[in-house]
């Protein structure tokens, strides 16, 4: 397969890349654009570590080809949500509630929680679980992640952390 | 040219004052910088280095700008060790975090030591730093007396300064005492007189928190080295059989865009490319035929393990077990078997290597950087002094990253390519071929009892290749524990919880069966027979949290408990409530409670995170996780064919800390909740439906089959 030129809309910036049409967005971000906050963990869309926002919805970037997002779709990665010192509310909550262990799955979790809270600002615990269930964390920090998201959802059954 | 250890230390800020400390020696001396440290490495019979592990040598360095740096070969796996170190040093030396630096797992900067495993890092290494800091403060007072001419009795350490008690205007910063010396400190093996920290935890956040939530923490796979290409190897479809490649056609692979090189290498084919995808694509186009392994895996796992097993080790012997069993009024004999498990860290094994004349540098998330250095040196035919291993955050280890094949492979591929090379295992490659599974273990157990419910005798036959010992939970006068090893057709290795997982599952399932056989409540039975009295308050606390005896679970719900003694230093009691759906066979864990005695808790956030995580691993072992091996092949390829616990599996988890065994020293907690939770869930399932599972995981298919057959 030959390479094509693509103009992508990543974190509010136009970025030019030259890639084969089936190149996964994950590796375009990591290898072509140096945005390494989006993590590779399975390459099969099974774990959520590589999630990004595309036009506000969450997608596993390993299952999205560069061709799929060549039409100017707004791609937002973890780097586009906030920086050290300028954290988004979701990033701040994950930090305050130690909602991570090794931290490898965390960017994908934060992307998913951001998408959830934008579409449903007051999710119940069951809705949070349903929305996050495809995100895997081998440190199994799920209880802390739930509490962190609930702190933003305004629900009241926070447990002692 | 990378810095040498000496440059590295000196480069930390002008003059330095270094303290090297270790446990178990009696002398205090000032040592020669040039020979610092002199690794007491011993050759094992197989020629590999052996780290005796008794001295736990570590270093602490004071720089002229007043910062304090701690160096250790232990590594950050996500368990929070770095944070624990900051918390400890900050409290012990009364310094803000900005004046502390923690360097982990760099073979040129850190003292040589063994792997980070067995929940031991906090216990040994962090505690030793705490102890050393108190000795170092005394030594700094003596150095300050020498430097200022003031009497040492009048001086005291206060927040990074030595201050005169009689005239507080007289003071000297610790940075001003940095005189280029290296002082060696020996901490007594007996730490019983050491004053423990009253309470360290201030609920401080992880030091990596902000980097993690912004995606800026640099894991091994995120590292960029100039000119770096991706490398990869073609992997056979058979688990861990490095068999001969029978045929290959490489032309198609060479035409993949961004591919730089494809060639035969070792027993397989290597590809070098500019992107991860190009390497994967190129390897996928190779038409390979593989030699089929001559010995297929026996489909009946238990038969495979029992067949050809030979007695390897008497693990425990007390009294005369046969006589004890004969004397017992009641003998309960059972057999249990566990599954093959896989660690599944979120980041697959990954390394970056750069080869220069006389020097190889490898960046790798390794649980044992010094073993990675050794393996790389062997693979590169270089002395270890020419290999520099830099430990980076590894994205989870759980025992999977103690093998280091990826480090030496990346180095060999970098040498072949003439450029730096990054090797990122695909998930399938990691799981199917590289992984060392947690062993499947068969345990036969017989216990003899007195009519009033005391254990008299116990015989255990453990069929397991690698034995790590088991900590006795109960006070039994006549004991015989034997380990029988069978040659496994595939490799196995370390995985969170080591062999405590398998033995605790068997022993604690058996404990409930024994208690039932004499009609005794399982917790009353445990309290009557438990070896360590420190278990009693833990059992009471856990029962209280579970509202045991005050709460009637609904139909098809059950409550069960499991206890664990890990290494004689970490004690835990876990309670579980489960519900069983008789129509679907699905078991749901409704809640978990754990009471733990782990010494002083250094950081409550990271400790709870680790403990809850370990409890959910127990849930995974009990209900979900199993590597699917069949004949020559492994059918487990990734997360879609190996269920790990998810959000929807996660019940409310309550955790309580009690410190009553020997208060003080932090003792670690990363593994011990796992086996106890596994056992508690098995006992809760029995309590709910009266079915005792001899094999785990308790999948819906197994539950339905058991209910159909009325197994018990």
Tab-separated table of N, CA, C and O in Angstrom, chain A residues 1 3 20 22-24 27 30-32 36-37 39-42 44 46-47 78 82-85 87 91 94-96 98 100-104 106-107 109-110 129 132-136 138-146 159-161, chain B residues 77-78 205-206 209-210 212-217 219 221-222 230 257-258 275-277 281 342-348 395-396 398 424-427 495-496 605 608-609 612-613 616-617 625 637-640 642 644-648 650 653:
chain	number	residue	atom	x	y	z
A	1	UNK	N	0.846	-1.195	0.000
A	1	UNK	CA	0.000	0.000	0.000
A	1	UNK	C	0.882	1.246	0.000
A	1	UNK	O	1.893	1.284	0.694
A	3	UNK	N	1.810	5.343	0.456
A	3	UNK	CA	1.519	6.340	1.494
A	3	UNK	C	0.753	7.519	0.897
A	3	UNK	O	0.960	7.883	-0.253
A	20	UNK	N	0.337	5.307	5.387
A	20	UNK	CA	-0.543	4.412	4.645
A	20	UNK	C	-1.964	4.593	5.173
A	20	UNK	O	-2.153	4.873	6.356
A	22	UNK	N	-4.264	2.661	6.051
A	22	UNK	CA	-4.728	1.808	7.153
A	22	UNK	C	-3.884	1.992	8.430
A	22	UNK	O	-4.041	1.241	9.392
A	23	UNK	N	-3.007	2.971	8.436
A	23	UNK	CA	-2.183	3.187	9.636
A	23	UNK	C	-3.098	3.549	10.809
A	23	UNK	O	-3.894	4.481	10.730
A	24	UNK	N	-3.028	2.812	11.910
A	24	UNK	CA	-3.897	3.144	13.046
A	24	UNK	C	-3.590	4.543	13.604
A	24	UNK	O	-2.426	4.937	13.701
A	27	UNK	N	-0.845	4.896	16.262
A	27	UNK	CA	0.581	4.984	15.913
A	27	UNK	C	0.904	6.256	15.155
A	27	UNK	O	2.037	6.714	15.168
A	30	UNK	N	1.474	8.487	18.138
A	30	UNK	CA	2.689	8.175	18.895
A	30	UNK	C	3.959	8.317	18.048
A	30	UNK	O	4.911	8.966	18.464
A	31	UNK	N	3.938	7.701	16.851
A	31	UNK	CA	5.175	7.639	16.072
A	31	UNK	C	5.365	8.833	15.140
A	31	UNK	O	6.502	9.209	14.844
A	32	UNK	N	4.272	9.424	14.662
A	32	UNK	CA	4.410	10.513	13.680
A	32	UNK	C	4.314	11.882	14.355
A	32	UNK	O	4.947	12.830	13.917
A	36	UNK	N	2.747	10.868	22.944
A	36	UNK	CA	2.887	9.543	23.548
A	36	UNK	C	2.003	9.354	24.781
A	36	UNK	O	2.073	8.313	25.429
A	37	UNK	N	1.164	10.347	25.102
A	37	UNK	CA	0.234	10.165	26.220
A	37	UNK	C	-0.816	9.110	25.913
A	37	UNK	O	-1.381	8.490	26.812
A	39	UNK	N	-1.698	5.530	24.908
A	39	UNK	CA	-0.866	4.332	25.133
A	39	UNK	C	-1.297	3.135	24.285
A	39	UNK	O	-2.485	2.918	24.060
A	40	UNK	N	-0.307	2.355	23.914
A	40	UNK	CA	-0.564	1.057	23.284
A	40	UNK	C	-0.585	-0.015	24.378
A	40	UNK	O	0.342	-0.105	25.174
A	41	UNK	N	-1.656	-0.812	24.402
A	41	UNK	CA	-1.655	-1.924	25.351
A	41	UNK	C	-2.135	-3.229	24.739
A	41	UNK	O	-1.711	-4.288	25.153
A	42	UNK	N	-3.053	-3.181	23.750
A	42	UNK	CA	-3.501	-4.454	23.174
A	42	UNK	C	-3.582	-4.422	21.655
A	42	UNK	O	-3.420	-5.439	21.004
A	44	UNK	N	-6.130	-4.197	19.919
A	44	UNK	CA	-7.334	-4.892	19.444
A	44	UNK	C	-8.621	-4.204	19.885
A	44	UNK	O	-9.693	-4.785	19.771
A	46	UNK	N	-9.556	-3.729	22.901
A	46	UNK	CA	-10.130	-4.497	24.004
A	46	UNK	C	-9.899	-3.862	25.378
A	46	UNK	O	-10.402	-4.355	26.377
A	47	UNK	N	-9.063	-2.812	25.458
A	47	UNK	CA	-8.650	-2.385	26.798
A	47	UNK	C	-8.850	-0.906	27.088
A	47	UNK	O	-8.869	-0.504	28.246
A	78	UNK	N	-5.012	13.063	25.389
A	78	UNK	CA	-4.817	13.474	26.783
A	78	UNK	C	-4.045	14.789	26.850
A	78	UNK	O	-4.321	15.645	27.705
A	82	UNK	N	-5.353	18.941	29.144
A	82	UNK	CA	-4.734	19.816	30.149
A	82	UNK	C	-3.268	19.499	30.256
A	82	UNK	O	-2.806	18.448	29.800
A	83	UNK	N	-2.531	20.439	30.837
A	83	UNK	CA	-1.082	20.260	31.012
A	83	UNK	C	-0.777	20.316	32.499
A	83	UNK	O	-1.612	20.787	33.278
A	84	UNK	N	0.420	19.922	32.884
A	84	UNK	CA	0.808	20.121	34.283
A	84	UNK	C	0.593	21.590	34.656
A	84	UNK	O	0.987	22.486	33.921
A	85	UNK	N	-0.066	21.796	35.785
A	85	UNK	CA	-0.368	23.169	36.200
A	85	UNK	C	-1.676	23.701	35.642
A	85	UNK	O	-2.218	24.675	36.146
A	87	UNK	N	-4.690	21.633	34.830
A	87	UNK	CA	-5.401	20.357	34.696
A	87	UNK	C	-6.871	20.580	34.410
A	87	UNK	O	-7.478	21.536	34.892
A	91	UNK	N	-8.894	15.430	35.149
A	91	UNK	CA	-7.503	15.148	35.525
A	91	UNK	C	-7.263	15.463	36.999
A	91	UNK	O	-6.621	14.718	37.719
A	94	UNK	N	-8.836	12.748	39.180
A	94	UNK	CA	-8.034	11.517	39.173
A	94	UNK	C	-6.803	11.690	40.056
A	94	UNK	O	-6.376	10.762	40.741
A	95	UNK	N	-6.238	12.883	40.056
A	95	UNK	CA	-5.062	13.136	40.884
A	95	UNK	C	-5.451	13.148	42.364
A	95	UNK	O	-4.829	12.484	43.181
A	96	UNK	N	-6.510	13.876	42.687
A	96	UNK	CA	-6.900	14.029	44.096
A	96	UNK	C	-7.306	12.701	44.725
A	96	UNK	O	-7.129	12.510	45.922
A	98	UNK	N	-6.189	9.673	43.820
A	98	UNK	CA	-5.214	8.633	43.484
A	98	UNK	C	-5.890	7.539	42.643
A	98	UNK	O	-5.841	6.356	42.970
A	100	UNK	N	-5.233	5.865	40.139
A	100	UNK	CA	-4.287	5.196	39.243
A	100	UNK	C	-3.328	4.377	40.086
A	100	UNK	O	-3.190	4.592	41.283
A	101	UNK	N	-2.703	3.399	39.435
A	101	UNK	CA	-1.603	2.683	40.081
A	101	UNK	C	-0.344	3.023	39.314
A	101	UNK	O	0.275	4.063	39.532
A	102	UNK	N	-0.010	2.178	38.326
A	102	UNK	CA	1.171	2.475	37.522
A	102	UNK	C	0.932	3.639	36.584
A	102	UNK	O	1.870	4.265	36.120
A	103	UNK	N	-0.324	3.935	36.266
A	103	UNK	CA	-0.651	5.108	35.465
A	103	UNK	C	-0.729	4.869	33.972
A	103	UNK	O	-1.003	5.797	33.211
A	104	UNK	N	-0.534	3.645	33.536
A	104	UNK	CA	-0.461	3.388	32.098
A	104	UNK	C	-1.832	3.491	31.428
A	104	UNK	O	-1.942	3.975	30.311
A	106	UNK	N	-4.306	5.266	32.581
A	106	UNK	CA	-4.974	6.470	33.073
A	106	UNK	C	-5.374	7.463	31.975
A	106	UNK	O	-6.503	7.961	32.000
A	107	UNK	N	-4.510	7.757	31.001
A	107	UNK	CA	-4.959	8.686	29.963
A	107	UNK	C	-6.250	8.222	29.280
A	107	UNK	O	-7.167	9.018	29.074
A	109	UNK	N	-8.546	6.265	30.533
A	109	UNK	CA	-9.640	6.388	31.511
A	109	UNK	C	-10.130	7.837	31.587
A	109	UNK	O	-11.330	8.089	31.670
A	110	UNK	N	-9.188	8.770	31.586
A	110	UNK	CA	-9.552	10.188	31.699
A	110	UNK	C	-10.312	10.649	30.454
A	110	UNK	O	-11.299	11.381	30.543
A	129	UNK	N	-20.206	2.875	35.625
A	129	UNK	CA	-19.652	1.538	35.399
A	129	UNK	C	-19.901	1.100	33.958
A	129	UNK	O	-19.008	0.593	33.280
A	132	UNK	N	-17.591	2.994	31.595
A	132	UNK	CA	-16.147	2.772	31.773
A	132	UNK	C	-15.753	1.305	31.646
A	132	UNK	O	-14.571	0.977	31.703
A	133	UNK	N	-16.728	0.410	31.489
A	133	UNK	CA	-16.438	-1.020	31.688
A	133	UNK	C	-15.460	-1.612	30.680
A	133	UNK	O	-14.841	-2.644	30.935
A	134	UNK	N	-15.307	-0.956	29.517
A	134	UNK	CA	-14.353	-1.477	28.531
A	134	UNK	C	-12.946	-0.965	28.802
A	134	UNK	O	-12.036	-1.251	28.032
A	135	UNK	N	-12.764	-0.214	29.872
A	135	UNK	CA	-11.416	0.251	30.234
A	135	UNK	C	-10.825	-0.677	31.284
A	135	UNK	O	-11.381	-0.837	32.368
A	136	UNK	N	-9.698	-1.261	30.943
A	136	UNK	CA	-9.071	-2.224	31.850
A	136	UNK	C	-7.908	-1.583	32.587
A	136	UNK	O	-7.169	-0.762	32.022
A	138	UNK	N	-4.906	-3.101	35.157
A	138	UNK	CA	-4.405	-4.304	35.822
A	138	UNK	C	-4.006	-4.022	37.272
A	138	UNK	O	-3.911	-4.950	38.065
A	139	UNK	N	-3.750	-2.768	37.604
A	139	UNK	CA	-3.555	-2.443	39.027
A	139	UNK	C	-4.915	-2.474	39.736
A	139	UNK	O	-4.972	-2.392	40.952
A	140	UNK	N	-5.986	-2.588	38.959
A	140	UNK	CA	-7.351	-2.689	39.489
A	140	UNK	C	-7.688	-1.534	40.422
A	140	UNK	O	-8.159	-1.722	41.525
A	141	UNK	N	-7.456	-0.323	39.933
A	141	UNK	CA	-7.765	0.854	40.748
A	141	UNK	C	-9.207	1.310	40.547
A	141	UNK	O	-9.543	2.454	40.822
A	142	UNK	N	-10.044	0.387	40.079
A	142	UNK	CA	-11.438	0.753	39.774
A	142	UNK	C	-12.160	1.487	40.913
A	142	UNK	O	-12.872	2.451	40.659
A	143	UNK	N	-12.015	1.044	42.182
A	143	UNK	CA	-12.740	1.771	43.239
A	143	UNK	C	-12.360	3.252	43.285
A	143	UNK	O	-13.231	4.116	43.430
A	144	UNK	N	-11.075	3.549	43.146
A	144	UNK	CA	-10.640	4.940	43.201
A	144	UNK	C	-11.121	5.725	41.983
A	144	UNK	O	-11.487	6.895	42.097
A	145	UNK	N	-11.129	5.090	40.811
A	145	UNK	CA	-11.599	5.772	39.609
A	145	UNK	C	-13.087	6.105	39.756
A	145	UNK	O	-13.526	7.216	39.434
A	146	UNK	N	-13.861	5.154	40.293
A	146	UNK	CA	-15.294	5.401	40.488
A	146	UNK	C	-15.512	6.604	41.393
A	146	UNK	O	-16.329	7.479	41.105
A	159	UNK	N	-17.305	6.783	48.997
A	159	UNK	CA	-16.792	6.017	50.137
A	159	UNK	C	-15.496	6.652	50.614
A	159	UNK	O	-14.910	7.477	49.941
A	160	UNK	N	-15.144	6.248	51.808
A	160	UNK	CA	-13.919	6.789	52.400
A	160	UNK	C	-12.741	6.436	51.523
A	160	UNK	O	-12.565	5.308	51.128
A	161	UNK	N	-11.952	7.415	51.204
A	161	UNK	CA	-10.767	7.136	50.381
A	161	UNK	C	-9.503	7.390	51.169
A	161	UNK	O	-8.448	7.606	50.644
B	77	UNK	N	6.957	-0.014	40.167
B	77	UNK	CA	6.117	-0.830	39.291
B	77	UNK	C	4.698	-0.297	39.243
B	77	UNK	O	3.816	-0.937	38.691
B	78	UNK	N	4.496	0.836	39.883
B	78	UNK	CA	3.128	1.327	40.039
B	78	UNK	C	2.614	1.068	41.441
B	78	UNK	O	1.504	1.428	41.792
B	205	UNK	N	-0.234	12.814	48.071
B	205	UNK	CA	-0.495	12.255	46.759
B	205	UNK	C	0.759	11.599	46.212
B	205	UNK	O	1.867	11.886	46.639
B	206	UNK	N	0.547	10.751	45.233
B	206	UNK	CA	1.665	10.136	44.522
B	206	UNK	C	2.518	11.230	43.881
B	206	UNK	O	2.000	12.198	43.332
B	209	UNK	N	1.693	11.843	40.319
B	209	UNK	CA	0.271	12.037	40.023
B	209	UNK	C	0.049	12.971	38.831
B	209	UNK	O	-0.679	12.640	37.903
B	210	UNK	N	0.692	14.134	38.865
B	210	UNK	CA	0.404	15.111	37.819
B	210	UNK	C	0.895	14.623	36.452
B	210	UNK	O	0.233	14.812	35.426
B	212	UNK	N	1.141	11.531	35.533
B	212	UNK	CA	0.275	10.432	35.086
B	212	UNK	C	-1.017	10.975	34.486
B	212	UNK	O	-1.427	10.579	33.396
B	213	UNK	N	-1.664	11.912	35.167
B	213	UNK	CA	-2.979	12.367	34.676
B	213	UNK	C	-2.858	13.252	33.441
B	213	UNK	O	-3.845	13.461	32.729
B	214	UNK	N	-1.671	13.756	33.151
B	214	UNK	CA	-1.503	14.559	31.926
B	214	UNK	C	-0.868	13.752	30.799
B	214	UNK	O	-0.614	14.281	29.723
B	215	UNK	N	-0.591	12.480	31.052
B	215	UNK	CA	0.009	11.644	30.005
B	215	UNK	C	1.467	11.978	29.747
B	215	UNK	O	2.013	11.590	28.715
B	216	UNK	N	2.103	12.680	30.662
B	216	UNK	CA	3.502	13.077	30.431
B	216	UNK	C	4.509	12.190	31.154
B	216	UNK	O	5.710	12.352	30.950
B	217	UNK	N	4.046	11.266	31.989
B	217	UNK	CA	4.998	10.331	32.604
B	217	UNK	C	5.560	9.454	31.485
B	217	UNK	O	4.814	8.862	30.712
B	219	UNK	N	6.868	6.374	30.035
B	219	UNK	CA	7.069	4.930	30.148
B	219	UNK	C	8.094	4.513	29.096
B	219	UNK	O	8.410	5.287	28.183
B	221	UNK	N	8.007	2.696	26.491
B	221	UNK	CA	7.568	2.815	25.095
B	221	UNK	C	7.485	4.253	24.613
B	221	UNK	O	7.406	4.499	23.410
B	222	UNK	N	7.473	5.206	25.537
B	222	UNK	CA	7.325	6.618	25.162
B	222	UNK	C	8.670	7.286	24.896
B	222	UNK	O	8.717	8.429	24.444
B	230	UNK	N	12.221	0.846	15.070
B	230	UNK	CA	11.545	-0.260	15.753
B	230	UNK	C	12.136	-1.584	15.294
B	230	UNK	O	12.489	-1.745	14.118
B	257	UNK	N	6.270	-0.550	3.216
B	257	UNK	CA	6.803	0.803	3.402
B	257	UNK	C	7.363	0.987	4.818
B	257	UNK	O	6.820	0.425	5.773
B	258	UNK	N	8.398	1.764	4.916
B	258	UNK	CA	9.063	2.085	6.181
B	258	UNK	C	9.895	0.941	6.753
B	258	UNK	O	10.468	1.076	7.835
B	275	UNK	N	8.453	2.473	11.804
B	275	UNK	CA	7.266	2.582	12.669
B	275	UNK	C	6.943	1.210	13.256
B	275	UNK	O	7.339	0.172	12.711
B	276	UNK	N	6.204	1.240	14.346
B	276	UNK	CA	5.748	-0.008	14.971
B	276	UNK	C	4.916	-0.804	13.968
B	276	UNK	O	5.093	-2.008	13.803
B	277	UNK	N	4.004	-0.099	13.273
B	277	UNK	CA	3.095	-0.788	12.351
B	277	UNK	C	3.850	-1.474	11.229
B	277	UNK	O	3.493	-2.579	10.811
B	281	UNK	N	3.535	-5.363	10.286
B	281	UNK	CA	3.065	-5.743	8.950
B	281	UNK	C	4.069	-6.654	8.262
B	281	UNK	O	3.701	-7.660	7.655
B	342	UNK	N	-1.773	-15.556	33.883
B	342	UNK	CA	-0.858	-14.666	33.175
B	342	UNK	C	-0.966	-13.254	33.745
B	342	UNK	O	-2.056	-12.805	34.096
B	343	UNK	N	0.184	-12.578	33.808
B	343	UNK	CA	0.238	-11.306	34.541
B	343	UNK	C	-0.507	-10.170	33.850
B	343	UNK	O	-1.083	-9.313	34.519
B	344	UNK	N	-0.430	-10.109	32.530
B	344	UNK	CA	-1.102	-9.055	31.759
B	344	UNK	C	-0.857	-7.637	32.273
B	344	UNK	O	-1.800	-6.890	32.510
B	345	UNK	N	0.404	-7.227	32.434
B	345	UNK	CA	0.632	-5.809	32.745
B	345	UNK	C	0.144	-4.965	31.580
B	345	UNK	O	0.159	-5.425	30.439
B	346	UNK	N	-0.303	-3.740	31.852
B	346	UNK	CA	-0.914	-2.945	30.773
B	346	UNK	C	0.109	-2.587	29.702
B	346	UNK	O	-0.210	-2.587	28.518
B	347	UNK	N	1.325	-2.228	30.095
B	347	UNK	CA	2.341	-2.031	29.049
B	347	UNK	C	3.007	-3.373	28.788
B	347	UNK	O	3.501	-4.019	29.718
B	348	UNK	N	3.027	-3.788	27.529
B	348	UNK	CA	3.736	-5.027	27.202
B	348	UNK	C	5.228	-4.792	27.427
B	348	UNK	O	5.684	-3.655	27.525
B	395	UNK	N	4.694	0.423	33.601
B	395	UNK	CA	3.302	0.156	33.252
B	395	UNK	C	2.826	-1.189	33.770
B	395	UNK	O	2.124	-1.921	33.080
B	396	UNK	N	3.221	-1.496	35.013
B	396	UNK	CA	2.795	-2.750	35.640
B	396	UNK	C	3.797	-3.858	35.384
B	396	UNK	O	4.322	-3.997	34.272
B	398	UNK	N	4.045	-7.129	38.010
B	398	UNK	CA	3.344	-8.297	38.568
B	398	UNK	C	4.111	-9.592	38.359
B	398	UNK	O	3.519	-10.670	38.301
B	424	UNK	N	8.911	-3.287	21.101
B	424	UNK	CA	7.650	-3.295	21.853
B	424	UNK	C	6.955	-4.611	21.535
B	424	UNK	O	6.573	-4.851	20.390
B	425	UNK	N	6.818	-5.472	22.510
B	425	UNK	CA	6.102	-6.732	22.263
B	425	UNK	C	4.645	-6.439	21.947
B	425	UNK	O	4.010	-5.611	22.612
B	426	UNK	N	4.116	-7.137	20.945
B	426	UNK	CA	2.667	-7.073	20.746
B	426	UNK	C	2.022	-7.848	21.895
B	426	UNK	O	2.672	-8.638	22.581
B	427	UNK	N	0.756	-7.614	22.105
B	427	UNK	CA	0.081	-8.297	23.228
B	427	UNK	C	0.112	-9.809	23.025
B	427	UNK	O	0.378	-10.572	23.954
B	495	UNK	N	4.494	-14.577	39.404
B	495	UNK	CA	3.285	-13.784	39.185
B	495	UNK	C	2.732	-13.418	40.554
B	495	UNK	O	2.737	-14.228	41.470
B	496	UNK	N	2.282	-12.193	40.662
B	496	UNK	CA	1.805	-11.618	41.922
B	496	UNK	C	1.256	-12.679	42.891
B	496	UNK	O	0.355	-13.433	42.559
B	605	UNK	N	-3.017	6.333	50.868
B	605	UNK	CA	-3.584	6.301	49.507
B	605	UNK	C	-3.011	5.153	48.696
B	605	UNK	O	-3.739	4.370	48.101
B	608	UNK	N	-3.859	1.580	50.244
B	608	UNK	CA	-5.227	1.121	49.946
B	608	UNK	C	-5.391	0.774	48.491
B	608	UNK	O	-6.086	-0.169	48.132
B	609	UNK	N	-4.749	1.584	47.632
B	609	UNK	CA	-4.820	1.296	46.205
B	609	UNK	C	-4.246	-0.100	45.939
B	609	UNK	O	-4.858	-0.912	45.251
B	612	UNK	N	-6.584	-2.927	47.591
B	612	UNK	CA	-7.823	-3.168	46.824
B	612	UNK	C	-7.505	-3.860	45.514
B	612	UNK	O	-8.231	-4.743	45.065
B	613	UNK	N	-6.405	-3.425	44.880
B	613	UNK	CA	-5.994	-4.054	43.625
B	613	UNK	C	-5.717	-5.529	43.826
B	613	UNK	O	-6.158	-6.376	43.055
B	616	UNK	N	-8.859	-7.474	44.209
B	616	UNK	CA	-9.519	-7.717	42.920
B	616	UNK	C	-8.769	-8.767	42.105
B	616	UNK	O	-9.378	-9.505	41.330
B	617	UNK	N	-7.467	-8.875	42.287
B	617	UNK	CA	-6.727	-9.978	41.654
B	617	UNK	C	-7.214	-11.309	42.230
B	617	UNK	O	-7.332	-12.295	41.502
B	625	UNK	N	-9.860	-15.721	35.610
B	625	UNK	CA	-8.608	-15.813	34.854
B	625	UNK	C	-8.147	-17.251	34.638
B	625	UNK	O	-8.073	-18.034	35.581
B	637	UNK	N	-4.791	-15.080	23.569
B	637	UNK	CA	-4.051	-14.163	22.696
B	637	UNK	C	-4.048	-12.741	23.234
B	637	UNK	O	-3.245	-11.926	22.813
B	638	UNK	N	-4.974	-12.428	24.123
B	638	UNK	CA	-5.067	-11.056	24.608
B	638	UNK	C	-6.222	-10.939	25.578
B	638	UNK	O	-6.726	-11.939	26.099
B	639	UNK	N	-6.644	-9.699	25.797
B	639	UNK	CA	-7.695	-9.451	26.790
B	639	UNK	C	-9.022	-10.095	26.382
B	639	UNK	O	-9.861	-10.357	27.235
B	640	UNK	N	-9.222	-10.345	25.069
B	640	UNK	CA	-10.507	-10.923	24.653
B	640	UNK	C	-10.581	-12.399	25.032
B	640	UNK	O	-11.669	-12.958	25.117
B	642	UNK	N	-8.752	-13.660	27.787
B	642	UNK	CA	-8.311	-13.815	29.178
B	642	UNK	C	-8.986	-12.702	29.961
B	642	UNK	O	-8.625	-11.541	29.832
B	644	UNK	N	-9.725	-10.304	32.736
B	644	UNK	CA	-9.220	-9.759	33.997
B	644	UNK	C	-10.360	-8.961	34.631
B	644	UNK	O	-11.321	-8.605	33.950
B	645	UNK	N	-10.284	-8.696	35.935
B	645	UNK	CA	-11.384	-7.966	36.582
B	645	UNK	C	-11.609	-6.590	35.944
B	645	UNK	O	-10.665	-5.930	35.520
B	646	UNK	N	-12.868	-6.219	35.882
B	646	UNK	CA	-13.294	-4.941	35.290
B	646	UNK	C	-14.077	-4.137	36.314
B	646	UNK	O	-14.389	-4.635	37.392
B	647	UNK	N	-14.484	-2.930	35.869
B	647	UNK	CA	-15.341	-2.105	36.729
B	647	UNK	C	-16.569	-2.896	37.194
B	647	UNK	O	-16.932	-2.869	38.364
B	648	UNK	N	-17.222	-3.593	36.241
B	648	UNK	CA	-18.495	-4.242	36.585
B	648	UNK	C	-18.295	-5.455	37.496
B	648	UNK	O	-19.264	-5.975	38.053
B	650	UNK	N	-16.312	-5.174	40.116
B	650	UNK	CA	-15.762	-4.604	41.343
B	650	UNK	C	-16.840	-4.349	42.391
B	650	UNK	O	-17.727	-3.530	42.173
B	653	UNK	N	-15.415	-2.383	48.523
B	653	UNK	CA	-14.310	-3.007	49.254
B	653	UNK	C	-13.990	-2.163	50.484
B	653	UNK	O	-13.737	-0.970	50.368
